[in-house]
Amino acid sequence: MSELRALEALQALHGELVAVRQHRYEGLQALEQLLDAQTEAFKKLIDKPPRNSAHRQSLGTGTVPLRTEAL
């Protein structure tokens, strides 16, 4: 659920940046606050580890191992 909130927050930031780019935004102070609030979420998005090539190959076989441990 927190990933969804982070995505929504980044989408809101994107909307504000588009408004600035199109010269239809006047509240630069609010934009600065949004940028400050989303810095960590943006870094987390960029710093995701690369996908595992072995896992990708196993998906190509058409069989996916299931975890048998209890949740």
Coordinates of N, CA, C and O in Angstrom, one line a residue:
M1 N 0.8 -1.2 0.0 CA 0.0 0.0 0.0 C 0.9 1.3 0.0 O 0.5 2.2 -0.6
S2 N 2.0 1.2 0.7 CA 2.9 2.4 0.7 C 3.5 2.7 -0.6 O 3.8 3.8 -1.0
E3 N 3.7 1.6 -1.4 CA 4.2 1.8 -2.8 C 3.2 2.5 -3.6 O 3.6 3.4 -4.4
L4 N 1.9 2.3 -3.4 CA 0.9 3.0 -4.2 C 0.9 4.4 -3.8 O 0.8 5.3 -4.7
R5 N 1.0 4.7 -2.5 CA 1.1 6.1 -2.1 C 2.3 6.8 -2.7 O 2.2 8.0 -3.1
A6 N 3.4 6.1 -2.7 CA 4.6 6.7 -3.2 C 4.4 7.0 -4.7 O 4.8 8.1 -5.2
L7 N 3.8 6.1 -5.4 CA 3.5 6.3 -6.8 C 2.6 7.5 -7.1 O 2.9 8.3 -7.9
E8 N 1.6 7.6 -6.3 CA 0.6 8.7 -6.4 C 1.3 10.0 -6.1 O 1.1 11.0 -6.8
A9 N 2.2 10.0 -5.1 CA 2.9 11.2 -4.8 C 3.8 11.6 -5.9 O 3.9 12.8 -6.3
L10 N 4.5 10.7 -6.5 CA 5.4 11.0 -7.6 C 4.6 11.4 -8.9 O 5.1 12.3 -9.6
Q11 N 3.4 10.9 -9.1 CA 2.6 11.3 -10.2 C 2.1 12.7 -9.9 O 2.1 13.5 -10.9
A12 N 1.8 13.1 -8.7 CA 1.4 14.5 -8.4 C 2.6 15.4 -8.7 O 2.4 16.5 -9.2
L13 N 3.8 15.0 -8.3 CA 5.0 15.8 -8.5 C 5.2 16.0 -10.0 O 5.5 17.1 -10.5
H14 N 5.0 14.9 -10.8 CA 5.1 15.0 -12.2 C 4.1 16.0 -12.8 O 4.5 16.8 -13.7
G15 N 2.9 16.0 -12.3 CA 1.9 16.9 -12.8 C 2.3 18.4 -12.5 O 2.1 19.2 -13.4
E16 N 2.9 18.6 -11.4 CA 3.3 20.0 -11.0 C 4.5 20.4 -11.9 O 4.6 21.5 -12.4
L17 N 5.4 19.5 -12.2 CA 6.5 19.8 -13.1 C 6.1 20.0 -14.5 O 6.6 20.9 -15.2
V18 N 5.1 19.3 -15.0 CA 4.6 19.6 -16.3 C 3.9 21.0 -16.3 O 4.1 21.7 -17.3
A19 N 3.2 21.3 -15.3 CA 2.6 22.7 -15.2 C 3.7 23.8 -15.3 O 3.5 24.8 -16.0
V20 N 4.8 23.6 -14.6 CA 5.9 24.5 -14.6 C 6.4 24.6 -16.1 O 6.7 25.7 -16.6
R21 N 6.6 23.5 -16.7 CA 7.2 23.4 -18.0 C 6.3 24.1 -19.0 O 6.8 24.8 -20.0
Q22 N 5.0 24.1 -18.8 CA 4.0 24.7 -19.7 C 3.7 26.1 -19.3 O 2.8 26.7 -19.8
H23 N 4.5 26.7 -18.4 CA 4.3 28.0 -17.9 C 2.9 28.4 -17.4 O 2.4 29.4 -17.6
R24 N 2.3 27.4 -16.7 CA 1.0 27.6 -16.2 C 0.9 27.3 -14.7 O 0.0 26.9 -14.1
Y25 N 2.1 27.6 -14.1 CA 2.2 27.3 -12.6 C 2.8 28.5 -12.0 O 3.8 29.0 -12.4
E26 N 2.2 29.0 -10.9 CA 2.8 30.2 -10.2 C 3.2 29.9 -8.8 O 3.9 30.7 -8.2
G27 N 2.9 28.8 -8.2 CA 3.2 28.5 -6.8 C 4.5 27.7 -6.7 O 4.5 26.6 -6.3
L28 N 5.6 28.4 -7.0 CA 6.9 27.7 -6.9 C 7.3 27.3 -5.5 O 8.0 26.3 -5.4
Q29 N 6.8 28.0 -4.5 CA 7.1 27.6 -3.2 C 6.5 26.2 -2.8 O 7.1 25.3 -2.2
A30 N 5.2 26.0 -3.3 CA 4.6 24.7 -3.1 C 5.3 23.6 -3.9 O 5.4 22.5 -3.4
L31 N 5.8 23.9 -5.1 CA 6.6 22.9 -5.8 C 7.8 22.6 -5.1 O 8.2 21.4 -5.0
E32 N 8.5 23.5 -4.5 CA 9.7 23.2 -3.7 C 9.4 22.3 -2.6 O 10.1 21.4 -2.3
Q33 N 8.3 22.5 -1.9 CA 7.9 21.6 -0.8 C 7.6 20.2 -1.3 O 8.0 19.2 -0.7
L34 N 6.9 20.1 -2.5 CA 6.7 18.8 -3.1 C 8.0 18.1 -3.4 O 8.2 16.9 -3.2
L35 N 8.9 18.8 -4.0 CA 10.2 18.2 -4.3 C 11.0 17.7 -3.1 O 11.5 16.7 -3.1
D36 N 10.9 18.6 -2.0 CA 11.6 18.2 -0.8 C 11.0 16.9 -0.2 O 11.6 16.0 0.3
A37 N 9.6 16.9 -0.2 CA 8.9 15.7 0.4 C 9.1 14.4 -0.4 O 9.1 13.3 0.2
Q38 N 9.4 14.5 -1.7 CA 9.5 13.3 -2.5 C 10.9 12.9 -2.9 O 11.1 12.0 -3.7
T39 N 11.9 13.6 -2.3 CA 13.3 13.3 -2.6 C 13.6 11.9 -2.3 O 14.2 11.2 -3.2
E40 N 13.3 11.4 -1.2 CA 13.6 10.0 -0.8 C 12.9 9.0 -1.7 O 13.5 8.0 -2.0
A41 N 11.6 9.2 -2.0 CA 10.9 8.3 -2.8 C 11.5 8.2 -4.2 O 11.5 7.2 -4.8
F42 N 11.9 9.4 -4.7 CA 12.5 9.4 -6.0 C 13.8 8.7 -6.0 O 14.1 7.9 -6.9
K43 N 14.6 8.9 -5.0 CA 15.9 8.1 -4.9 C 15.7 6.6 -4.8 O 16.4 5.8 -5.4
K44 N 14.7 6.3 -4.0 CA 14.3 4.8 -3.9 C 13.9 4.2 -5.2 O 14.3 3.1 -5.6
L45 N 13.2 5.0 -6.0 CA 12.7 4.5 -7.3 C 13.9 4.3 -8.3 O 14.0 3.3 -9.0
I46 N 14.9 5.2 -8.2 CA 16.0 5.2 -9.1 C 17.0 4.1 -8.7 O 17.6 3.4 -9.5
D47 N 17.1 3.9 -7.4 CA 18.1 3.0 -6.8 C 17.7 1.5 -6.7 O 18.3 0.7 -6.0
K48 N 16.6 1.2 -7.4 CA 16.1 -0.2 -7.3 C 17.2 -1.1 -7.9 O 17.8 -0.8 -9.0
P49 N 17.4 -2.3 -7.3 CA 18.5 -3.2 -7.9 C 18.0 -3.8 -9.2 O 16.8 -3.9 -9.5
P50 N 19.0 -4.1 -10.1 CA 18.6 -4.7 -11.4 C 17.9 -6.0 -11.3 O 18.1 -6.7 -10.3
R51 N 17.2 -6.4 -12.3 CA 16.5 -7.7 -12.2 C 17.5 -8.8 -12.3 O 18.5 -8.7 -12.9
N52 N 17.1 -9.9 -11.8 CA 18.0 -11.1 -11.7 C 17.8 -11.9 -13.1 O 16.7 -12.3 -13.4
S53 N 18.9 -12.0 -13.8 CA 18.8 -12.7 -15.1 C 18.4 -14.2 -15.0 O 17.7 -14.7 -15.8
A54 N 18.8 -14.8 -13.9 CA 18.4 -16.2 -13.7 C 16.9 -16.3 -13.5 O 16.3 -17.2 -14.0
H55 N 16.4 -15.4 -12.8 CA 14.9 -15.4 -12.6 C 14.2 -15.2 -13.9 O 13.2 -15.8 -14.2
R56 N 14.7 -14.2 -14.7 CA 14.2 -13.9 -16.0 C 14.2 -15.2 -16.9 O 13.2 -15.4 -17.6
Q57 N 15.3 -15.9 -16.9 CA 15.4 -17.1 -17.7 C 14.4 -18.2 -17.2 O 13.8 -18.9 -18.0
S58 N 14.2 -18.3 -15.9 CA 13.2 -19.3 -15.4 C 11.8 -18.9 -15.8 O 11.0 -19.8 -16.0
L59 N 11.5 -17.6 -15.9 CA 10.2 -17.2 -16.4 C 10.0 -17.6 -17.8 O 8.9 -17.9 -18.3
G60 N 11.1 -17.6 -18.6 CA 11.0 -17.9 -20.0 C 10.7 -19.4 -20.2 O 10.2 -19.8 -21.3
T61 N 10.9 -20.3 -19.2 CA 10.6 -21.7 -19.4 C 9.1 -22.0 -19.2 O 8.7 -23.1 -19.6
G62 N 8.4 -21.1 -18.7 CA 7.0 -21.3 -18.5 C 6.6 -21.9 -17.2 O 5.4 -22.1 -16.9
T63 N 7.6 -22.2 -16.3 CA 7.3 -22.7 -15.0 C 7.9 -21.7 -14.0 O 9.0 -21.2 -14.1
V64 N 7.1 -21.5 -13.0 CA 7.5 -20.5 -11.9 C 7.5 -21.3 -10.6 O 6.4 -21.8 -10.2
P65 N 8.6 -21.3 -9.9 CA 8.6 -22.0 -8.6 C 7.8 -21.2 -7.6 O 7.8 -20.0 -7.5
L66 N 7.0 -21.9 -6.8 CA 6.2 -21.2 -5.8 C 6.8 -21.4 -4.4 O 7.4 -22.5 -4.1
R67 N 6.7 -20.4 -3.6 CA 7.2 -20.5 -2.2 C 6.2 -21.4 -1.4 O 5.0 -21.3 -1.5
T68 N 6.8 -22.3 -0.6 CA 6.0 -23.2 0.1 C 5.9 -22.8 1.6 O 5.2 -23.4 2.4
E69 N 6.6 -21.8 2.0 CA 6.6 -21.4 3.4 C 5.4 -20.6 3.7 O 4.8 -20.0 2.8
A70 N 4.9 -20.7 4.9 CA 3.7 -20.1 5.4 C 3.9 -18.6 5.5 O 5.0 -18.1 5.8
L71 N 2.9 -17.8 5.1 CA 3.0 -16.4 5.2 C 2.7 -15.9 6.6 O 2.1 -16.0 7.4

